[in-house]
Short mmCIF file of C-alpha atoms in Angstrom, two decimals:
data_model
loop_
_atom_site.label_atom_id
_atom_site.label_comp_id
_atom_site.label_asym_id
_atom_site.label_seq_id
_atom_site.Cartn_x
_atom_site.Cartn_y
_atom_site.Cartn_z
CA MET N 62 -75.76 -50.78 51.49
CA ILE N 63 -75.35 -51.88 55.14
CA HIS N 64 -72.26 -54.02 55.64
CA ILE N 65 -72.68 -56.53 58.50
CA GLU N 66 -69.53 -56.46 60.47
CA ASP N 67 -70.58 -58.80 63.26
CA GLU N 68 -71.84 -62.03 61.68
CA GLN N 69 -72.66 -63.64 65.01
CA LYS N 70 -74.80 -60.64 66.05
CA GLU N 71 -76.85 -60.92 62.79
CA LEU N 72 -77.20 -64.69 63.24
CA ASP N 73 -78.36 -64.13 66.87
CA ARG N 74 -80.91 -61.58 65.61
CA LEU N 75 -82.35 -63.98 63.09
CA THR N 76 -82.38 -66.85 65.66
CA ARG N 77 -84.27 -64.53 68.08
CA LEU N 78 -86.80 -63.73 65.41
CA ALA N 79 -87.24 -67.39 64.51
CA GLU N 80 -88.04 -68.08 68.20
CA PHE N 81 -91.34 -66.24 67.70
CA ASP N 82 -92.14 -68.87 65.08
CA ILE N 83 -94.38 -66.30 63.18
CA ASP N 84 -96.71 -67.47 60.40
CA TYR N 85 -96.44 -64.55 58.02
CA SER N 86 -99.35 -65.67 56.00
CA LYS N 87 -101.87 -65.00 58.79
CA ASP N 88 -103.58 -61.70 59.68
CA PHE N 89 -102.38 -59.92 62.79
CA GLU N 90 -105.49 -57.92 63.35
CA ASP N 91 -104.64 -57.20 66.97
CA LEU N 92 -101.70 -55.03 65.68
CA ASP N 93 -103.73 -53.04 63.22
CA ASP N 94 -104.86 -50.57 65.87
CA LEU N 95 -101.17 -49.77 66.63
CA SER N 96 -100.22 -49.13 63.04
CA LYS N 97 -103.31 -46.88 62.58
CA LEU N 98 -102.41 -45.10 65.78
CA ALA N 99 -98.94 -44.45 64.56
CA ALA N 100 -100.24 -42.90 61.27
CA HIS N 101 -102.82 -40.68 63.11
CA ILE N 102 -100.25 -39.40 65.62
CA SER N 103 -97.77 -38.64 62.85
CA GLY N 104 -100.22 -37.21 60.39
CA THR N 105 -98.98 -39.46 57.64
CA PRO N 106 -101.11 -41.55 55.27
CA ILE N 107 -98.97 -44.76 55.60
CA SER N 108 -97.74 -46.89 58.61
CA LEU N 109 -96.18 -50.35 58.63
CA ILE N 110 -95.11 -52.86 61.19
CA ASN N 111 -92.26 -54.85 59.68
CA LEU N 112 -90.13 -57.81 60.69
CA ILE N 113 -86.82 -58.34 58.91
CA GLY N 114 -85.94 -61.81 57.93
CA ALA N 115 -82.78 -63.23 56.31
CA ASN N 116 -83.88 -62.16 52.80
CA THR N 117 -87.32 -60.63 53.15
CA GLN N 118 -89.07 -57.87 54.95
CA TRP N 119 -92.46 -59.12 56.27
CA SER N 120 -95.21 -56.63 56.95
CA ILE N 121 -97.43 -58.05 59.72
CA SER N 122 -99.64 -54.89 59.92
CA ASP N 123 -100.21 -52.12 57.40
CA TYR N 124 -102.20 -48.95 57.29
CA GLY N 125 -102.79 -46.82 54.22
CA ILE N 126 -101.11 -49.26 51.82
CA GLU N 127 -101.48 -53.04 51.21
CA GLN N 128 -98.14 -54.83 51.61
CA ASP N 129 -97.29 -58.31 52.75
CA GLN N 130 -93.55 -58.54 51.91
CA MET N 131 -90.72 -57.05 49.88
CA PRO N 132 -87.06 -58.06 49.22
CA ARG N 133 -84.90 -57.01 52.22
CA LYS N 134 -82.57 -55.15 49.72
CA ASP N 135 -85.51 -52.75 49.00
CA SER N 136 -86.31 -52.11 52.63
CA ILE N 137 -85.59 -48.92 54.53
CA CYS N 138 -86.60 -50.64 57.82
CA ASP N 139 -83.64 -52.89 57.26
CA HIS N 140 -81.50 -49.78 57.93
CA THR N 141 -83.60 -48.90 60.99
CA ILE N 142 -82.77 -52.15 62.80
CA TYR N 143 -79.19 -50.97 63.07
CA GLU N 144 -80.16 -47.84 64.92
CA GLU N 145 -80.37 -47.36 68.73
CA GLU N 146 -83.15 -44.85 68.71
CA TYR N 147 -84.77 -44.09 65.33
CA LEU N 148 -84.18 -43.36 61.67
CA GLU N 149 -85.61 -40.23 60.07
CA LEU N 150 -85.09 -39.58 56.30
CA SER N 151 -86.31 -36.57 54.31
CA ASP N 152 -86.25 -35.88 50.54
CA LEU N 153 -85.87 -39.57 49.71
CA HIS N 154 -86.26 -38.80 46.05
CA LYS N 155 -83.03 -36.87 46.13
CA SER N 156 -81.03 -39.49 48.05
CA GLU N 157 -78.51 -41.53 46.03
CA GLU N 158 -78.93 -44.44 48.35
CA PHE N 159 -82.81 -44.57 48.23
CA LYS N 160 -84.07 -42.73 45.22
CA ASP N 161 -84.22 -45.85 43.09
CA LYS N 162 -86.37 -47.87 45.48
CA PRO N 163 -89.53 -48.80 43.62
CA TYR N 164 -91.89 -47.09 46.13
CA ILE N 165 -89.82 -43.81 45.87
CA ALA N 166 -89.10 -43.77 42.11
CA GLY N 167 -92.63 -44.98 41.38
CA GLU N 168 -95.98 -45.03 43.13
CA PRO N 169 -96.68 -44.01 45.79
CA ASN N 170 -93.64 -41.69 45.27
CA LEU N 171 -92.69 -41.44 48.97
CA LYS N 172 -90.37 -38.67 50.14
CA TYR N 173 -90.39 -39.07 53.95
CA TYR N 174 -89.61 -42.03 56.33
CA PHE N 175 -89.57 -42.28 60.05
CA GLY N 176 -88.88 -45.65 61.73
CA ILE N 177 -88.40 -46.94 65.34
CA PRO N 178 -86.70 -50.37 65.91
CA LEU N 179 -88.76 -53.20 67.44
CA ARG N 180 -86.53 -54.38 70.17
CA THR N 181 -86.83 -57.52 72.24
CA LYS N 182 -86.38 -57.56 76.06
CA ASP N 183 -82.75 -58.71 75.55
CA GLY N 184 -81.95 -55.75 73.24
CA ILE N 185 -82.21 -57.41 69.82
CA ASN N 186 -83.78 -55.51 67.00
CA ILE N 187 -86.03 -57.84 64.93
CA GLY N 188 -87.96 -55.19 62.83
CA ALA N 189 -89.33 -51.73 62.86
CA ILE N 190 -92.54 -49.73 62.94
CA CYS N 191 -92.40 -46.90 60.42
CA VAL N 192 -94.56 -44.09 58.98
CA MET N 193 -94.12 -42.65 55.50
CA ASP N 194 -95.49 -39.78 53.37
CA GLN N 195 -95.20 -37.98 50.07
CA THR N 196 -94.25 -34.76 51.92
CA ASN N 197 -91.63 -34.08 54.58
CA HIS N 198 -92.50 -33.81 58.26
CA TYR N 199 -91.01 -32.65 61.57
CA PHE N 200 -91.63 -34.64 64.73
CA PRO N 201 -90.95 -32.91 68.16
CA PRO N 202 -89.44 -34.99 70.98
CA GLU N 203 -92.87 -35.56 72.48
CA LYS N 204 -94.08 -37.32 69.32
CA ILE N 205 -91.02 -39.37 69.14
CA GLU N 206 -91.51 -40.57 72.64
CA MET N 207 -95.03 -41.59 71.71
CA PHE N 208 -93.75 -43.57 68.76
CA LYS N 209 -91.43 -45.39 71.10
CA ILE N 210 -94.26 -46.25 73.34
CA ILE N 211 -96.15 -47.75 70.36
CA ALA N 212 -93.11 -49.80 69.36
CA ASP N 213 -92.78 -51.13 72.86
CA GLU N 214 -96.45 -52.16 72.74
CA VAL N 215 -95.95 -53.92 69.45
CA MET N 216 -93.14 -56.03 71.09
CA ARG N 217 -95.26 -56.57 74.17
CA ARG N 218 -98.04 -58.04 72.09
CA LEU N 219 -95.61 -60.28 70.06
CA GLU N 220 -94.19 -61.54 73.37
CA HIS N 221 -97.63 -62.26 74.56
CA TYR N 222 -98.56 -64.25 71.44
CA LYS N 223 -95.39 -66.19 71.85
CA LEU N 224 -96.15 -67.03 75.46
CA VAL N 225 -99.71 -68.09 74.57
CA LYS N 226 -98.32 -70.29 71.74
CA ASP N 227 -95.81 -71.88 73.98
CA LEU N 228 -98.46 -72.55 76.56
CA ARG N 229 -100.72 -74.29 74.04
CA GLU N 230 -97.79 -76.56 73.06
CA LYS N 231 -96.96 -77.45 76.64
CA LEU N 232 -100.46 -78.08 77.91
CA GLU N 233 -100.08 -81.73 77.05
CA GLU N 234 -97.00 -81.96 79.27
CA ALA N 235 -97.52 -80.15 82.54
CA ASP N 236 -100.08 -78.20 84.55
CA ASP N 237 -97.29 -76.10 86.09
CA VAL N 238 -96.35 -74.63 82.79
CA SER N 239 -99.82 -73.33 82.15
CA ARG N 240 -99.96 -71.56 85.51
CA LYS N 241 -96.54 -70.00 85.07
CA VAL N 242 -97.05 -68.63 81.64
CA SER N 243 -100.55 -67.39 82.57
CA HIS N 244 -98.83 -65.36 85.35
CA ASP N 245 -96.20 -64.11 82.84
CA ILE N 246 -98.95 -62.94 80.50
CA ARG N 247 -101.04 -61.18 83.14
CA GLY N 248 -98.19 -59.14 84.61
CA PRO N 249 -97.14 -57.22 81.49
CA ILE N 250 -100.73 -56.68 80.30
CA GLY N 251 -101.18 -54.45 83.32
CA GLY N 252 -98.72 -52.07 81.46
CA ILE N 253 -101.30 -51.52 78.71
CA ILE N 254 -103.46 -49.33 80.90
CA GLY N 255 -100.51 -47.25 81.73
CA LEU N 256 -99.62 -46.94 78.03
CA SER N 257 -103.12 -45.64 77.31
CA GLN N 258 -102.89 -42.94 80.01
CA ILE N 259 -99.47 -41.75 78.85
CA ILE N 260 -100.64 -41.45 75.22
CA ARG N 261 -103.81 -39.72 76.37
CA ASP N 262 -101.87 -37.12 78.48
CA ASN N 263 -99.44 -36.49 75.60
CA ALA N 264 -102.33 -36.17 73.21
CA GLU N 265 -103.93 -33.40 75.36
CA GLU N 266 -100.74 -31.49 75.72
CA GLN N 267 -100.08 -31.68 71.95
CA ASP N 268 -103.73 -31.12 70.98
CA ILE N 269 -103.78 -34.28 68.92
CA SER N 270 -107.33 -35.22 68.21
CA ASN N 271 -109.21 -38.29 66.95
CA ILE N 272 -107.03 -40.89 68.82
CA VAL N 273 -109.23 -41.52 71.91
CA GLU N 274 -111.07 -44.27 70.09
CA LEU N 275 -107.65 -45.83 69.08
CA ILE N 276 -106.46 -45.69 72.71
CA GLU N 277 -109.55 -47.68 73.69
CA MET N 278 -108.76 -50.25 71.03
CA ILE N 279 -105.33 -50.78 72.72
CA ASN N 280 -107.14 -51.66 75.94
CA LYS N 281 -109.42 -54.02 74.06
CA GLY N 282 -106.47 -55.66 72.46
CA GLY N 283 -104.77 -56.29 75.78
CA LYS N 284 -108.00 -57.72 77.19
CA THR N 285 -108.28 -60.06 74.20
CA VAL N 286 -104.87 -61.58 75.01
CA LEU N 287 -105.87 -61.97 78.68
CA GLU N 288 -109.15 -63.59 77.76
CA LEU N 289 -107.37 -65.94 75.44
CA ALA N 290 -105.07 -67.02 78.29
CA ASP N 291 -108.10 -67.53 80.57
CA GLU N 292 -109.78 -69.50 77.86
CA ILE N 293 -106.84 -71.81 77.44
CA LEU N 294 -106.52 -72.40 81.11
CA SER N 295 -110.20 -73.03 81.65
CA THR N 296 -110.22 -75.56 78.78
CA HIS N 297 -107.16 -77.24 80.34
CA ARG N 298 -108.76 -77.55 83.75
CA LYS N 299 -111.57 -79.71 82.21
CA SER N 300 -109.91 -83.11 82.41
CA ASP N 301 -112.55 -84.66 80.15
CA GLU N 302 -111.57 -82.42 77.20
CA LYS N 303 -108.56 -82.89 74.93
CA PRO N 304 -106.39 -79.97 73.82
CA ASP N 305 -106.99 -78.68 70.31
CA PHE N 306 -103.78 -79.93 68.72
CA LYS N 307 -104.91 -78.90 65.23
CA ARG N 308 -104.55 -75.22 66.16
CA GLU N 309 -100.76 -75.62 66.40
CA SER N 310 -100.28 -78.24 63.77
CA PHE N 311 -100.05 -78.62 60.00
CA ASP N 312 -100.94 -81.32 57.54
CA LEU N 313 -99.08 -81.60 54.28
CA SER N 314 -101.86 -79.76 52.36
CA THR N 315 -101.91 -76.83 54.83
CA LEU N 316 -98.11 -76.53 54.80
CA LYS N 317 -98.19 -76.52 50.97
CA GLU N 318 -100.73 -73.71 50.90
CA LYS N 319 -98.66 -71.63 53.35
CA LEU N 320 -95.45 -72.00 51.36
CA ILE N 321 -97.17 -71.06 48.16
CA ASP N 322 -98.75 -67.98 49.79
CA LEU N 323 -95.55 -66.78 51.26
CA TYR N 324 -93.00 -67.52 48.44
CA LYS N 325 -94.89 -67.51 45.10
CA PRO N 326 -94.78 -63.65 45.10
CA GLN N 327 -90.95 -63.79 45.36
CA ALA N 328 -90.84 -66.26 42.55
CA GLN N 329 -93.17 -64.24 40.30
CA LEU N 330 -90.90 -61.15 40.70
CA LYS N 331 -88.15 -63.19 38.92
CA ASP N 332 -90.56 -65.03 36.48
CA ILE N 333 -89.62 -68.33 38.22
CA ASP N 334 -91.99 -71.35 38.14
CA PHE N 335 -92.51 -72.18 41.76
CA ARG N 336 -94.34 -75.40 42.65
CA VAL N 337 -95.00 -77.40 45.83
CA GLN N 338 -95.81 -81.05 45.53
CA ILE N 339 -97.08 -83.33 48.27
CA GLU N 340 -97.36 -87.12 48.64
CA ILE N 341 -101.03 -88.24 48.69
CA VAL N 342 -100.27 -90.98 51.21
CA ASN N 343 -100.82 -89.97 54.86
CA LYS N 344 -101.51 -86.30 53.78
CA GLU N 345 -104.15 -86.14 56.57
CA LEU N 346 -101.64 -86.69 59.34
CA LEU N 347 -101.05 -83.69 61.62
CA PHE N 348 -97.48 -82.64 62.82
CA PRO N 349 -96.39 -79.66 64.99
CA LYS N 350 -95.95 -76.33 63.19
CA ASN N 351 -92.79 -75.72 65.29
CA LYS N 352 -90.30 -73.76 63.15
CA MET N 353 -91.41 -75.48 59.93
CA LEU N 354 -92.06 -72.19 58.13
CA GLN N 355 -88.80 -70.67 59.26
CA ILE N 356 -86.78 -73.67 58.23
CA PHE N 357 -88.35 -74.36 54.75
CA GLY N 358 -88.96 -70.69 54.02
CA ASN N 359 -85.30 -69.67 54.17
CA MET N 360 -84.26 -72.56 51.88
CA ILE N 361 -86.99 -71.68 49.39
CA SER N 362 -85.96 -68.09 49.43
CA ASN N 363 -82.30 -69.08 48.77
CA ALA N 364 -83.41 -71.29 45.89
CA ILE N 365 -85.25 -68.39 44.30
CA LYS N 366 -82.37 -66.09 44.84
CA PHE N 367 -79.91 -68.30 43.02
CA THR N 368 -82.16 -69.31 40.12
CA ASN N 369 -82.20 -67.40 36.82
CA PRO N 370 -85.34 -65.70 35.58
CA SER N 371 -87.68 -68.30 33.80
CA GLY N 372 -86.12 -71.05 35.92
CA ASN N 373 -87.81 -73.58 38.21
CA VAL N 374 -87.94 -74.18 41.95
CA VAL N 375 -89.87 -77.31 43.10
CA VAL N 376 -90.58 -78.32 46.65
CA ASN N 377 -91.54 -81.84 47.64
CA LEU N 378 -93.17 -82.80 50.92
CA GLY N 379 -93.91 -86.20 52.31
CA PHE N 380 -93.30 -88.73 55.14
CA GLY N 381 -90.70 -91.33 55.55
CA GLU N 382 -90.98 -94.06 58.05
CA ILE N 383 -93.97 -93.91 60.40
CA LYS N 384 -93.92 -95.85 63.67
CA ASP N 385 -96.44 -95.45 66.55
CA SER N 386 -96.88 -91.60 66.90
CA ARG N 387 -93.61 -90.70 65.32
CA ALA N 388 -92.54 -90.16 61.76
CA GLN N 389 -89.92 -88.61 59.48
CA LEU N 390 -91.02 -85.52 57.65
CA ASN N 391 -89.18 -85.19 54.33
CA PHE N 392 -88.67 -81.88 52.56
CA SER N 393 -86.74 -81.07 49.46
CA VAL N 394 -86.30 -77.97 47.43
CA LYS N 395 -84.72 -78.37 43.95
CA ASP N 396 -83.77 -75.57 41.58
CA ASP N 397 -82.04 -75.38 38.17
CA GLY N 398 -80.04 -72.36 39.19
CA VAL N 399 -76.32 -71.57 39.42
CA GLY N 400 -75.38 -74.66 41.45
CA MET N 401 -72.31 -75.20 43.63
CA THR N 402 -68.95 -77.10 43.66
CA ASP N 403 -68.24 -79.73 46.18
CA LYS N 404 -66.01 -77.21 47.97
CA GLN N 405 -68.81 -74.74 48.18
CA ILE N 406 -71.14 -77.40 49.60
CA GLU N 407 -68.61 -78.26 52.23
CA GLN N 408 -68.24 -74.55 53.14
CA MET N 409 -72.06 -74.27 53.37
CA LEU N 410 -72.46 -77.15 55.78
CA ASN N 411 -69.50 -75.91 57.88
CA HIS N 412 -70.72 -72.27 58.01
CA GLN N 413 -67.62 -71.06 56.00
CA ALA N 414 -69.43 -69.88 52.91
CA GLN N 415 -69.29 -66.19 51.93
CA SER N 416 -72.48 -64.41 50.95
CA THR N 417 -72.84 -63.78 47.26
CA PRO N 418 -75.41 -61.75 45.27
CA GLY N 419 -78.38 -63.58 43.67
CA THR N 420 -78.86 -64.02 39.87
CA ASN N 421 -80.72 -60.63 39.86
CA ASP N 422 -77.99 -59.05 41.99
CA GLU N 423 -80.21 -59.67 45.12
CA ARG N 424 -78.56 -58.52 48.27
CA GLY N 425 -77.01 -61.54 50.03
CA PHE N 426 -76.38 -62.00 53.83
CA GLY N 427 -75.50 -65.66 53.91
CA PHE N 428 -77.51 -66.36 57.12
CA GLY N 429 -80.65 -67.99 55.66
CA PHE N 430 -79.13 -71.45 55.34
CA ARG N 431 -77.23 -71.14 58.56
CA LEU N 432 -80.32 -70.30 60.49
CA SER N 433 -82.25 -73.19 58.86
CA LYS N 434 -79.49 -75.60 59.66
CA HIS N 435 -79.40 -74.42 63.12
CA LEU N 436 -83.11 -74.96 63.64
CA VAL N 437 -82.92 -78.34 61.89
CA ASN N 438 -80.14 -79.41 64.38
CA THR N 439 -82.24 -78.24 67.36
CA LEU N 440 -85.08 -80.45 66.17
CA LYS N 441 -82.60 -83.38 65.77
CA GLY N 442 -83.07 -83.47 61.96
CA THR N 443 -80.57 -83.80 59.11
CA ILE N 444 -79.72 -81.75 56.00
CA GLU N 445 -78.20 -83.02 52.74
CA ILE N 446 -77.03 -80.93 49.73
CA LYS N 447 -76.75 -82.18 46.21
CA SER N 448 -75.55 -79.71 43.56
CA GLU N 449 -73.75 -79.33 40.32
CA LEU N 450 -72.23 -76.15 39.05
CA ASN N 451 -74.49 -74.29 36.53
CA LYS N 452 -77.07 -77.07 36.71
CA GLY N 453 -78.82 -76.49 40.05
CA THR N 454 -79.09 -77.53 43.60
CA GLU N 455 -81.27 -79.77 45.66
CA ILE N 456 -81.47 -79.55 49.57
CA LEU N 457 -83.01 -82.44 51.47
CA VAL N 458 -84.20 -82.10 55.04
CA HIS N 459 -85.39 -85.00 57.27
CA LEU N 460 -87.09 -84.06 60.55
CA PRO N 461 -88.43 -86.38 63.22
CA VAL N 462 -91.87 -85.27 64.15
CA LYS N 463 -94.75 -86.31 66.33
CA ILE N 464 -97.91 -87.21 64.38
CA PHE N 465 -101.59 -87.81 65.04
CA ASP N 466 -104.55 -88.39 62.84
CA GLN N 467 -107.21 -85.62 62.45
CA LYS N 468 -109.87 -88.18 62.96
CA ASN N 469 -108.51 -89.11 66.35
#
């Protein structure tokens, strides 16, 4: 088990990941060429691009295996994010630390792992790209460098997506923002051509075949991002057209579907009845996606963690007071789990709580609630905790949001 010695460093890591505001329920098809390329270069049947959240490993691209998520405690990539260079593990089935992982003790009976951290520009590891196999491998330094190049390209694309998303959100406010972000996007994209050339040269030296087509896919992926930026700007220049707010917004029904898609699998692993209920009134109103999945997701994940098998976790979504184009979005998650004392609630709200294992001995980090509370505070919202020991907990969140009607 990895023991986190620097709590602030881990909280900073999770906060940095939350800034990407990633919707883990969507398909990241533009990353699939990179996971496929990693598998072809390594000669392994499986490759994954994973991001490590507070309690969950989220797979945003997979090759050779279908995987969306797994508990962080079962993740080898969770160990990779604490490495400076890479993590290579052989004979996993003989390792005391890893042999009981479900994908090692059972299908697909993996024996080999190689992972490279996904590092932001400011040096924070938010995930990893890894390859795995049922047989051991040896990678020479040249191949390891190629893996690092692919990892850098994954982060480059994630940064581009974030820039594009930020641009969409700010188009309503200022023309200057769109021009600046467009410039920021165009500059790094030029590096994609250099990336392709480096990989091609290495491939020729190492006599690695069948990757030319994949290299061309990298170029196409970069062009797609550039074309997207041009599309946004050209749309914005037309003063008679309104921005497509719906692209970066939720209504209550959509948010409900996202939460069910993302967290019902976790509940099913513990045989927990997980439900999301929405108010019918004003369910057609749109509000910004901004950090909603990160805030509510961490709280739902914690509720599942501290609820016994065959228990219940219920989410309620609705609006409070609505005035002009502003409203209060109300969220609550209620469980019938282990509950807390008044002292524990106070410690939670003051960031003094110690991490404890879940009801199925799930690994605890203690940062999910802290991250959610931090994000709620940045959005000028409030959090309230109601709990009784051995009877359950209810967490209520109230967020001020901008709203608009889909019809208008």
